[in-house]
mmCIF file of C-alpha atoms in Angstrom:
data_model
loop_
_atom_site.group_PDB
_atom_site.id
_atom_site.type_symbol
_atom_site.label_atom_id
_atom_site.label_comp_id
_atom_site.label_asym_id
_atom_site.label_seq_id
_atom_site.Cartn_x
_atom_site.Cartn_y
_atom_site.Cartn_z
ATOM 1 C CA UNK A 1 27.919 41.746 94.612
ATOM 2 C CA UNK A 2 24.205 42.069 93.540
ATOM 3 C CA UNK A 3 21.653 40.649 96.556
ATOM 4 C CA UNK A 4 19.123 38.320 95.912
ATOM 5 C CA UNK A 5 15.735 39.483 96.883
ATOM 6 C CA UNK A 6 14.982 36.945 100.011
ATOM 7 C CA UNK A 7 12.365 34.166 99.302
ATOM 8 C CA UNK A 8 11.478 34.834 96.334
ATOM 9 C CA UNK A 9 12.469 31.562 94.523
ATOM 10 C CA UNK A 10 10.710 29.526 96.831
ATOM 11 C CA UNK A 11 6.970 31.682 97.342
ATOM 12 C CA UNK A 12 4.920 30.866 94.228
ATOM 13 C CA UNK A 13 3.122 32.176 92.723
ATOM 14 C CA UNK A 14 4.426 35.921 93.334
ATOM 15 C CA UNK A 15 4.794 39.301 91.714
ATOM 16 C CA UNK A 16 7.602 41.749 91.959
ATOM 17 C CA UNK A 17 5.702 45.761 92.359
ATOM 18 C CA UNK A 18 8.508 48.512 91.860
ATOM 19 C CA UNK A 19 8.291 51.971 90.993
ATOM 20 C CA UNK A 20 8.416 53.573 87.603
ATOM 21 C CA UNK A 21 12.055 53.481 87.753
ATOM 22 C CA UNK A 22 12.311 49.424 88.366
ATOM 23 C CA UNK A 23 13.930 47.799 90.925
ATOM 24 C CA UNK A 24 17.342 48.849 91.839
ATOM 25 C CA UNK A 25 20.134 47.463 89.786
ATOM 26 C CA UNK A 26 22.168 46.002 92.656
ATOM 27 C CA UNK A 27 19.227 43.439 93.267
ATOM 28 C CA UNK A 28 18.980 40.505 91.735
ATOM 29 C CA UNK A 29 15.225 39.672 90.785
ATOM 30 C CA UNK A 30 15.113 35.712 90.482
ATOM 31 C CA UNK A 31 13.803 34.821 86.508
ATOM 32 C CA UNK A 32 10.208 33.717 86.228
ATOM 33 C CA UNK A 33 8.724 36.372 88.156
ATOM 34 C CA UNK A 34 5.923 38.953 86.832
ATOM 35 C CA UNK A 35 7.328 42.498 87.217
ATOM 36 C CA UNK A 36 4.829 45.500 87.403
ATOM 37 C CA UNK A 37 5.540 48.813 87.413
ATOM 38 C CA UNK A 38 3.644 51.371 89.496
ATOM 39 C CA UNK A 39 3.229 55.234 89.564
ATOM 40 C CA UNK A 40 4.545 57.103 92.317
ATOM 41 C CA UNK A 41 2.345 60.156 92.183
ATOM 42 C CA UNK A 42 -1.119 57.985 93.182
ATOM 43 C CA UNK A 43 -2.668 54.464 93.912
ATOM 44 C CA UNK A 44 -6.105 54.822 91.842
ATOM 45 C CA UNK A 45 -7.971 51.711 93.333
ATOM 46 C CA UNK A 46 -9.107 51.021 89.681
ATOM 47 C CA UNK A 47 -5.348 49.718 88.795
ATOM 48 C CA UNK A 48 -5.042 47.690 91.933
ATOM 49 C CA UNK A 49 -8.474 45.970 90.860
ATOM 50 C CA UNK A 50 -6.436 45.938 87.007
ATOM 51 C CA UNK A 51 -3.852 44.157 88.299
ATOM 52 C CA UNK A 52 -5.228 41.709 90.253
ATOM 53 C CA UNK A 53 -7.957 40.657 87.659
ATOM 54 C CA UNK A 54 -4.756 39.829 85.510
ATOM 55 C CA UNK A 55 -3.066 37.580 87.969
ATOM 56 C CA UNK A 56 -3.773 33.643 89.581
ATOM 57 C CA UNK A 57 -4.822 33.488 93.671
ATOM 58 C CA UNK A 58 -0.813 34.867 94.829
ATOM 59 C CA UNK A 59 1.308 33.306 97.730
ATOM 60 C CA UNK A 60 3.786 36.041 97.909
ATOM 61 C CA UNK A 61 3.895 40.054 97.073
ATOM 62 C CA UNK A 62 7.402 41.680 96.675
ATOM 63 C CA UNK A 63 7.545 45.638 96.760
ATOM 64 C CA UNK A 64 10.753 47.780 95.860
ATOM 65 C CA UNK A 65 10.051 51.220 96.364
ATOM 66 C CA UNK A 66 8.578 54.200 97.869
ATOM 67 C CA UNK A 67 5.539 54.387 99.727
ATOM 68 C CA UNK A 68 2.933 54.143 96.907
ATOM 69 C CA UNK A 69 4.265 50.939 96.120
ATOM 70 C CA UNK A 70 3.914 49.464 99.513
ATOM 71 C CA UNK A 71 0.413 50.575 99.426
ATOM 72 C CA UNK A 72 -0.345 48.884 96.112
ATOM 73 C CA UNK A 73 1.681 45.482 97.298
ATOM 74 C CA UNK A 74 -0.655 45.781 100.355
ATOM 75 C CA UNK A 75 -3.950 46.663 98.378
ATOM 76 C CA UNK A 76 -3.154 44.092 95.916
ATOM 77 C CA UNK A 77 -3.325 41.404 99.016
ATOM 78 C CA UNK A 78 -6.427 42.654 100.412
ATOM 79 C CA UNK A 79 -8.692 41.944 97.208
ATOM 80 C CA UNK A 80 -8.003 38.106 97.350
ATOM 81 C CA UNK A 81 -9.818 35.704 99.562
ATOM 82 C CA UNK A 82 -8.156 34.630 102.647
ATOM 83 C CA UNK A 83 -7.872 31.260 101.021
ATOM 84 C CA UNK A 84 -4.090 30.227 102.679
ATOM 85 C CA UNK A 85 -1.455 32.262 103.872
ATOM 86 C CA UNK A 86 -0.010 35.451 102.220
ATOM 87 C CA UNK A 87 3.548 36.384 102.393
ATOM 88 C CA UNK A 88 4.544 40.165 101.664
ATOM 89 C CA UNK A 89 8.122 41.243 101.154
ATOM 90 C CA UNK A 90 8.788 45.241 101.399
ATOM 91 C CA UNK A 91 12.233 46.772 100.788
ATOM 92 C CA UNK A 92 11.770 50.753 100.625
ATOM 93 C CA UNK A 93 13.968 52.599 98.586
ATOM 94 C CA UNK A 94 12.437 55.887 99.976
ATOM 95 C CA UNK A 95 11.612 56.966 103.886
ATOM 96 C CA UNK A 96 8.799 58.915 105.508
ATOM 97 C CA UNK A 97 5.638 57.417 104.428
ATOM 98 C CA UNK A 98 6.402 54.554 107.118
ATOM 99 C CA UNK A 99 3.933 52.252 104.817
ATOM 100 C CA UNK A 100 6.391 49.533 105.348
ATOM 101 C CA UNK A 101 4.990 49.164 108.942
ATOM 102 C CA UNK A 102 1.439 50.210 108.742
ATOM 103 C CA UNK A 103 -1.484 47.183 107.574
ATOM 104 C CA UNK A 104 -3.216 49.776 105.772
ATOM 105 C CA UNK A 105 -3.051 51.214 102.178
ATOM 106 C CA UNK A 106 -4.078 54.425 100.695
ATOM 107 C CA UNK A 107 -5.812 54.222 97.710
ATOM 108 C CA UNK A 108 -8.119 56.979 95.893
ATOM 109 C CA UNK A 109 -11.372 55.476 94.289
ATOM 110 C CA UNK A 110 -12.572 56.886 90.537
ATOM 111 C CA UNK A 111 -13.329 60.428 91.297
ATOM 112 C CA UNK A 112 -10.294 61.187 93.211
ATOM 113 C CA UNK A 113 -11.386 60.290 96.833
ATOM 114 C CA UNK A 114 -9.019 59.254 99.507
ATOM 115 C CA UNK A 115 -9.615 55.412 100.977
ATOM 116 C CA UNK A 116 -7.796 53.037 102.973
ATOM 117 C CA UNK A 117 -7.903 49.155 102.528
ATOM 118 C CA UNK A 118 -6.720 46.963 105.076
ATOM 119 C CA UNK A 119 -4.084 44.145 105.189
ATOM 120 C CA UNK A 120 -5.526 40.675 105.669
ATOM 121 C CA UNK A 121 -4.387 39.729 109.731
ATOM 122 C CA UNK A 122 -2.988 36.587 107.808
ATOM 123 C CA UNK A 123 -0.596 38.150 105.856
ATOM 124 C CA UNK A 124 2.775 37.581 107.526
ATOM 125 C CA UNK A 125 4.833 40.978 106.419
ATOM 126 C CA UNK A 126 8.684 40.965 106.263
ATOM 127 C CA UNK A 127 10.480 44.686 106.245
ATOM 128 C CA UNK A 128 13.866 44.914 104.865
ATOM 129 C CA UNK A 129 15.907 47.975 105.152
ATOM 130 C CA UNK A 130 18.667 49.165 102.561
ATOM 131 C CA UNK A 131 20.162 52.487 103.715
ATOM 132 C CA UNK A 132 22.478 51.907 100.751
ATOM 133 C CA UNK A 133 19.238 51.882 98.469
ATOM 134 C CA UNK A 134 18.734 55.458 99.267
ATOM 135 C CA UNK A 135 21.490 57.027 98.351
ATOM 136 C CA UNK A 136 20.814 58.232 94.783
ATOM 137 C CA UNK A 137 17.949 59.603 96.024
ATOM 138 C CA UNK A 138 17.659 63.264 94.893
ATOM 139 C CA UNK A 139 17.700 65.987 97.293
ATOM 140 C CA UNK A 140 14.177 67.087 96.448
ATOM 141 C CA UNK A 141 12.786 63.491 97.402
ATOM 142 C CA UNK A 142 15.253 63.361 100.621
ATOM 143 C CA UNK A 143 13.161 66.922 101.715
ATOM 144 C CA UNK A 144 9.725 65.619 100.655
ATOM 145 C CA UNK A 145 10.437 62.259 102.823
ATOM 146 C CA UNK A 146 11.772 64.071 105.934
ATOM 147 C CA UNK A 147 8.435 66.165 105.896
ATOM 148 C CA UNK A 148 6.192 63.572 105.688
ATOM 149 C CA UNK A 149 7.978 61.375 108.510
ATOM 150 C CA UNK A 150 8.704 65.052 110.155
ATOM 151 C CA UNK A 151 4.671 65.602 110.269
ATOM 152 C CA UNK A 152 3.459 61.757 111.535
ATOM 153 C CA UNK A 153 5.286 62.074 114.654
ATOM 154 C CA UNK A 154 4.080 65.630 115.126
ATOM 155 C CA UNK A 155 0.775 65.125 114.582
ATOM 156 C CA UNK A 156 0.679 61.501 116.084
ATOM 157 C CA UNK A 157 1.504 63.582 119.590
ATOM 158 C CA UNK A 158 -1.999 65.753 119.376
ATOM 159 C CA UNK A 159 -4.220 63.221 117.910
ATOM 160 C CA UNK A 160 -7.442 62.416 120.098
ATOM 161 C CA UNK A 161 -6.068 58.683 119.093
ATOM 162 C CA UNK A 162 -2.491 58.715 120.613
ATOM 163 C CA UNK A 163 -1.451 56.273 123.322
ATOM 164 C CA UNK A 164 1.380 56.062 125.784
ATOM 165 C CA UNK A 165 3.094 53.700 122.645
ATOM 166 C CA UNK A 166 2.470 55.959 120.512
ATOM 167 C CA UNK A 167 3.914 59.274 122.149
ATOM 168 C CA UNK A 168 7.308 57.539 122.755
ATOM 169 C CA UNK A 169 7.274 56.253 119.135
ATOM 170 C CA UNK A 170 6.894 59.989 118.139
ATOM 171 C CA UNK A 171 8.856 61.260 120.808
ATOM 172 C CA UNK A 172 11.925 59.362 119.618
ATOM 173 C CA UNK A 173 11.238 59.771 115.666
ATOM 174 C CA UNK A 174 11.077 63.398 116.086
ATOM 175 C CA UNK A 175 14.524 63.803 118.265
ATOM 176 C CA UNK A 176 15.976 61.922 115.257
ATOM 177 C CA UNK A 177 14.908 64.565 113.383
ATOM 178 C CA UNK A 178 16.264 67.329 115.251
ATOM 179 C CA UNK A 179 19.233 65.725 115.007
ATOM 180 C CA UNK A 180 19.060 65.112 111.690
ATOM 181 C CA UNK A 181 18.167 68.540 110.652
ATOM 182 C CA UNK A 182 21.513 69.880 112.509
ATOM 183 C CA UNK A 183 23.654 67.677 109.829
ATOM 184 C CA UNK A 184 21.892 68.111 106.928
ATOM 185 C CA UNK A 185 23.560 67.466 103.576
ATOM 186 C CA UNK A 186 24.797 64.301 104.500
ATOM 187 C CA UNK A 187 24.913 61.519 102.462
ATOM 188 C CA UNK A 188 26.046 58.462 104.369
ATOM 189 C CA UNK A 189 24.879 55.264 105.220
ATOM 190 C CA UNK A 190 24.710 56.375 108.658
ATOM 191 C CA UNK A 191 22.593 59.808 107.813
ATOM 192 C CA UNK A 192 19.721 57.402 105.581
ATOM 193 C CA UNK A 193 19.570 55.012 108.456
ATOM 194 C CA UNK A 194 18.734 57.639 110.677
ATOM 195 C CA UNK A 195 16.090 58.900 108.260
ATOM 196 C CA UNK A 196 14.675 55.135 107.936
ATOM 197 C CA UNK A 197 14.394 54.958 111.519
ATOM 198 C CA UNK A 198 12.809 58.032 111.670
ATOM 199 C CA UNK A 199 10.320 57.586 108.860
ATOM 200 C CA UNK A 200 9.700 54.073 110.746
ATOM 201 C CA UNK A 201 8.711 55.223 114.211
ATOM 202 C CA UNK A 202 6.218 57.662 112.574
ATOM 203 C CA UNK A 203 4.938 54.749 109.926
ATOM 204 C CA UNK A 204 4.315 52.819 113.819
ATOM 205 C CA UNK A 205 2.743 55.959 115.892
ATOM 206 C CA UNK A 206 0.661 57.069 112.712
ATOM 207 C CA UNK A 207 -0.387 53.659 112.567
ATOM 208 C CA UNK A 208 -1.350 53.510 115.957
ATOM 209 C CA UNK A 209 -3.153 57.258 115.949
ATOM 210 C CA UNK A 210 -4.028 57.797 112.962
ATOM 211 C CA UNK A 211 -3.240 61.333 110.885
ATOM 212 C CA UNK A 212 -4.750 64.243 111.633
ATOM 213 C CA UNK A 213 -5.855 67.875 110.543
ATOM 214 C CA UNK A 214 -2.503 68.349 108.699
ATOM 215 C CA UNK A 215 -2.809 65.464 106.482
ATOM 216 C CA UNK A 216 -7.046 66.206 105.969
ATOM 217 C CA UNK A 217 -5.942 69.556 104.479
ATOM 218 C CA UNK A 218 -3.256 68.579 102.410
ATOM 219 C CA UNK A 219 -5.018 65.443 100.317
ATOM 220 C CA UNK A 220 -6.212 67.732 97.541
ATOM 221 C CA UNK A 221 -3.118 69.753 97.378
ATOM 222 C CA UNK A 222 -0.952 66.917 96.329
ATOM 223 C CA UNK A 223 -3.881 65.202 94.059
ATOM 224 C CA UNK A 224 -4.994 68.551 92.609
ATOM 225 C CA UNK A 225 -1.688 70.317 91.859
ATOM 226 C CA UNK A 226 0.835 67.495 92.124
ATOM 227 C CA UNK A 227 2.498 69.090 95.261
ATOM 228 C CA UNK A 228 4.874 66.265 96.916
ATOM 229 C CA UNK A 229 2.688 64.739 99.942
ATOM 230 C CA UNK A 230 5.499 65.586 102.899
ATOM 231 C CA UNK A 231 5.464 69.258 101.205
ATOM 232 C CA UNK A 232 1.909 69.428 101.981
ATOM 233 C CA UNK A 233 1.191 67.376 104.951
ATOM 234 C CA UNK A 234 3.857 69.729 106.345
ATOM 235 C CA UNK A 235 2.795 72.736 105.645
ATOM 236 C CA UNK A 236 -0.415 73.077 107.680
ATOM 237 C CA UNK A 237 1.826 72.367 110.616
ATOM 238 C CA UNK A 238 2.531 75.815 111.797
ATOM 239 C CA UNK A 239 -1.068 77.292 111.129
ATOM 240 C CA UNK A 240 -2.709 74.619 113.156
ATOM 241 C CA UNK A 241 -0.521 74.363 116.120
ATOM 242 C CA UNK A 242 -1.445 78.456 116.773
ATOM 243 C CA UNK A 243 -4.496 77.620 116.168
ATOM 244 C CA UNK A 244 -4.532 75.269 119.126
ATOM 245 C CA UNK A 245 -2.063 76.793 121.678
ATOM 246 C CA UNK A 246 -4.361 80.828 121.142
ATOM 247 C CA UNK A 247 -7.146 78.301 121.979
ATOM 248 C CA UNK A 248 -6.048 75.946 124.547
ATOM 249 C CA UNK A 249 -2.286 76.870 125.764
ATOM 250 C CA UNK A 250 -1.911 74.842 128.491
ATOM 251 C CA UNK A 251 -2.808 71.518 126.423
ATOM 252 C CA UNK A 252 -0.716 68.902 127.512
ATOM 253 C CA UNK A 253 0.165 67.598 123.591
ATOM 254 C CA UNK A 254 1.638 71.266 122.950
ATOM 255 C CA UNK A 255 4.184 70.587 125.931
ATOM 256 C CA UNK A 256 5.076 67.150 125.040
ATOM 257 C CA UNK A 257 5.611 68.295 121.427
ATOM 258 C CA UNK A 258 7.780 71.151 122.740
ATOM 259 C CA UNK A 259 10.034 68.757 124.858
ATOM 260 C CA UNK A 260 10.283 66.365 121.360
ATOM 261 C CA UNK A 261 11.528 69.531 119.350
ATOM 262 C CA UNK A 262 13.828 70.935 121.902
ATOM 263 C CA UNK A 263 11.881 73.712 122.099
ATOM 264 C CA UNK A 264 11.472 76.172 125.829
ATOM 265 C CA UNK A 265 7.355 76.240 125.593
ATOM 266 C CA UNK A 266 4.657 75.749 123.083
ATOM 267 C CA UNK A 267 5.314 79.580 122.033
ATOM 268 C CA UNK A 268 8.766 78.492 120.665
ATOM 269 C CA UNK A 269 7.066 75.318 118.352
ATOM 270 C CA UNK A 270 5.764 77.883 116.345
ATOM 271 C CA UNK A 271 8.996 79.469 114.929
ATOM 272 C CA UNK A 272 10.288 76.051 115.103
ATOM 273 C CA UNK A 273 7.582 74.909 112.463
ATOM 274 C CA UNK A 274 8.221 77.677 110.390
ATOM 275 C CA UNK A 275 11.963 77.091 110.016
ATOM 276 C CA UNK A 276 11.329 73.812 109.236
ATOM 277 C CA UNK A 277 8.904 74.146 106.057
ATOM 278 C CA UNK A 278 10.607 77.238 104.564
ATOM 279 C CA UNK A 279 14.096 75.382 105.438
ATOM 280 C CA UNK A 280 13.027 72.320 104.196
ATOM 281 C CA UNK A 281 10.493 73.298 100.896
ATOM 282 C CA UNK A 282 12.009 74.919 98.035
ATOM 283 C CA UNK A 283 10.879 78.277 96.915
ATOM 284 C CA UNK A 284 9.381 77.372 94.308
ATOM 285 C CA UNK A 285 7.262 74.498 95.572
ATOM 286 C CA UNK A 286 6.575 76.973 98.606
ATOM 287 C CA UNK A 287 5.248 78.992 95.721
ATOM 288 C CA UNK A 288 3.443 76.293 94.010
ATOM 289 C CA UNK A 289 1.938 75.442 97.134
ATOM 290 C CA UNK A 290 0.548 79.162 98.155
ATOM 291 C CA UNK A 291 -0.917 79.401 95.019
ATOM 292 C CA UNK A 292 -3.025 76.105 94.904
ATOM 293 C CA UNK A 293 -3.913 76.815 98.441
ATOM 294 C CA UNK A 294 -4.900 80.357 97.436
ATOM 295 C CA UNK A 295 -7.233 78.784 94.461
ATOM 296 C CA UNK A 296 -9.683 77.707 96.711
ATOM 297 C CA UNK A 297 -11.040 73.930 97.918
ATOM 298 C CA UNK A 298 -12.935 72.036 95.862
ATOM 299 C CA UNK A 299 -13.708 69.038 98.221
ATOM 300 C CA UNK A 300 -14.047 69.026 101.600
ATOM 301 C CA UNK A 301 -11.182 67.434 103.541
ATOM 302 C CA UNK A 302 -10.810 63.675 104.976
ATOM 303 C CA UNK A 303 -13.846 64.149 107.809
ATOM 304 C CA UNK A 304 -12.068 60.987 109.863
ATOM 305 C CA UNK A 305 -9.070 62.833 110.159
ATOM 306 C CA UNK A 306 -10.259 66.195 111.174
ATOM 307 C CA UNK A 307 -11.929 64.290 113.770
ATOM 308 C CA UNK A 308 -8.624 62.911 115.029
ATOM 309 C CA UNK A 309 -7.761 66.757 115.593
ATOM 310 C CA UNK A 310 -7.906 68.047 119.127
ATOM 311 C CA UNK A 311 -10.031 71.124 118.356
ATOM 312 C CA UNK A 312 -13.293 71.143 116.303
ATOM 313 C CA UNK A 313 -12.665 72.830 112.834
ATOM 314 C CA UNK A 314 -15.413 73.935 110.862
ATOM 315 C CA UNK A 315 -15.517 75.154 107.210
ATOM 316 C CA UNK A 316 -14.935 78.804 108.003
ATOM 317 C CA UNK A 317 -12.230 77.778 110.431
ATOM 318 C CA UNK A 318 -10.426 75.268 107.472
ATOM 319 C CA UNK A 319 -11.030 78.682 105.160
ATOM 320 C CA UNK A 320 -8.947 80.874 107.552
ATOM 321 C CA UNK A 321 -6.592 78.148 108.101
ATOM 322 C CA UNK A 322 -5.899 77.988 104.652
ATOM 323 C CA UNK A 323 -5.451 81.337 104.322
ATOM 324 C CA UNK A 324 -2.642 81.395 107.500
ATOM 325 C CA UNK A 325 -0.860 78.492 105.786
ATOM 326 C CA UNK A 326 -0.464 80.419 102.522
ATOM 327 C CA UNK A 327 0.902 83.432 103.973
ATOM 328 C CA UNK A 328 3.040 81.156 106.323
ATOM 329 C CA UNK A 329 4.679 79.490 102.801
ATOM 330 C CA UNK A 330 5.539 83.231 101.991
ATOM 331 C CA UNK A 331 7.447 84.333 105.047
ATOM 332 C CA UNK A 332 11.116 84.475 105.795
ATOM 333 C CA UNK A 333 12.370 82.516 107.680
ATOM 334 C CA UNK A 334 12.229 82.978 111.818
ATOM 335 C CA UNK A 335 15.378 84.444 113.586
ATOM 336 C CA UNK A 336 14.762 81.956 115.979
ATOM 337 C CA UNK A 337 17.320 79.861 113.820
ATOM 338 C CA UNK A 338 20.535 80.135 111.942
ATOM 339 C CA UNK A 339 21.306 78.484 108.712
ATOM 340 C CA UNK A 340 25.140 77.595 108.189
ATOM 341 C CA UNK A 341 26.479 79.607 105.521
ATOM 342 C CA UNK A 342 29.755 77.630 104.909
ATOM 343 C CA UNK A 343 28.166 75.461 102.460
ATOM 344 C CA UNK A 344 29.655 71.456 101.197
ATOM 345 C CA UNK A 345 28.053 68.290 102.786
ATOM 346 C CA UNK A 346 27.249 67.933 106.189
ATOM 347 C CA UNK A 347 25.888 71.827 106.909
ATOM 348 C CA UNK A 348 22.149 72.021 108.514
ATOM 349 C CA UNK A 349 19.798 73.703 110.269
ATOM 350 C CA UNK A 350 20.828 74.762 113.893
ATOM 351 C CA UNK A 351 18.558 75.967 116.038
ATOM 352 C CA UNK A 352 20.283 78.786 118.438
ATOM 353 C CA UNK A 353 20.074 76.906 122.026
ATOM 354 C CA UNK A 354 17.596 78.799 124.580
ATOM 355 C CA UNK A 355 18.902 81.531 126.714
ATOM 356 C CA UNK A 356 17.373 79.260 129.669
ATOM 357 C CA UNK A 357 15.880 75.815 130.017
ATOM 358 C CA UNK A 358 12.195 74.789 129.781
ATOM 359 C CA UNK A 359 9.780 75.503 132.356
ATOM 360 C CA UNK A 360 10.189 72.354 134.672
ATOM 361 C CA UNK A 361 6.712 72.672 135.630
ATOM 362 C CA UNK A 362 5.097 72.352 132.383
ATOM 363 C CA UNK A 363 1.958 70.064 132.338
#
């Protein structure tokens, strides 16, 4: 039996945001409402400004998607006047951008800059999750999602921002992961409500942190060459933790990330990283993704976000960091880990357990 999107015949006025693709043919989208259909890829600012110039003062904002479309139901709210109470109604159809629990949107203004508009504090926000909404998700979007939720909680853990609330939040999210990453291939209910849950404690640590380097470097890789934003926002990940632990190896973030990847020490992250992008990225995006790093920067990344990083980068730092990430894309994988070669659902990513246990005394 189709399910009846909740509220949505009493809030009026309203407007139903999905993705390209429309809303999911197992809901049932009440008649009289104003469906709009959004582009995945980016949020220009100039279409949320579109939209709302077409539409009467709203009560209530549905949004059935992936993350984009959570941003524009969110952006869409914070151009009207706080004139009564706004009601927004988010059912993801994706994971990892954890949008559906954040108060701010990304949007990028005419001439491709990143900016974030904030949710009205009146805005009452209701989050429904559908595991069963993700499961004709294909595998490429499934990888793409797990990165992006993958590299919140990660970099959530070293941000000059993070909190006590926030570590745990990341702490847990990433030991779904791990877990997840041992089963991969599944395609259960069970397996996409891990991943929502996952994808959801990063969506609440980023949101209390803030992103960091990995995300700053990786803006004009997905808006310049169309690279899927986990792909990129992952793959600065192993470049910038050696950059921190050759600089500052007894930082205290470096340990706590080690403990929320299983890993013996800070040293072991590394090949931990590494595994994960070149298990995780396809070749051929891997190659995509040298390449446009390899081109060269044409803007200089998100300043707010560097900021957030623990360690001061400056250009010629960002330049060799570049470089490290390219050549990282390129590598085989670490013999750290083992890749099931059975094949059929359900095979993953093990990672060979540690000939001893973590130093107890680590910071």
């Amino acid at each position: 039996m189709a399910d009846t999107i909740p509220g949505a015949a009493v809030m009026k006025p309203c407007v139903l945001l999905t993705g390209s693709r429309g809303a999911p043919p197992n809901l049932d989208i009440p008649p009289g409402i104003r469906s709009i259909r959004v582009n995945e890829r980016a949020l220009p600012l100039g279409l949320i400004h579109e939209i709302r110039s077409s539409l009467a003062p709203l009560h209530f904002v549905m949004a059935v998607g992936g993350g984009t479309v959570m941003d524009a139901a969110k952006a869409l709210l914070s151009l009207q006047a706080a004139e009564w109470p706004t009601y927004v109604d988010l059912i993801p159809t994706t994971f990892g951008t954890g949008s559906e629990v954040t108060r701010f949107a990304t949007v990028y203004d005419i001439e491709g800059r990143k900016q974030s508009v904030l949710l009205p504090a009146s805005t009452m926000v209701r989050v429904h999750y559908r595991p069963e909404l993700l499961c004709t998700l294909p595998d490429l979007e499934v990888r793409a999602g797990f990165c992006d939720a993958f590299a919140h909680c990660f970099e959530s853990l070293w941000a000059r921002n993070a909190t006590p609330e926030s570590v745990e939040l990341a702490t847990a999210g990433m030991r779904i992961g791990m877990k997840i990453l041992h089963n991969w291939g599944s395609r259960t209910d069970e397996h996409f409500r891990a991943l929502q849950n996952m994808g959801r404690l990063g969506g609440q640590a980023i949101s209390l942190t803030k992103t960091t380097a990995a995300h700053a470097l990786s803006y004009e890789w997905t808006q310049k060459w169309s690279i899927p934003h986990g792909f990129a926002a992952a793959a600065a990940l192993p470049s910038l933790h050696s950059f921190c632990r050759d600089r500052a190896p007894g930082q205290r973030s470096l340990w706590i990330q080690a403990r929320a990847m299983g890993a013996r020490n800070p040293a072991e992250v590394h090949d931990h990283l590494l595994h994960v992008i070149q298990f995780l990225i396809p070749a051929d995006v891997r190659w995509r993704l040298s390449q446009a790093i390899r081109s060269g920067r044409v803007q200089a990344p998100c300043p707010d976000r560097l900021a957030n990083f623990p360690m001061v980068l400056s250009p010629s730092l960002i330049n060799q960091l570049d470089g490290q990430t390219a050549m990282d894309l390129d590598v085989n994988a670490c013999s750290a880990f083992v890749i099931k070669q059975e094949g059929g659902a359900g095979d993953g990513m093990r990672i060979t357990p540690p000939a001893e246990p973590m130093n107890p005394a680590c910071p």
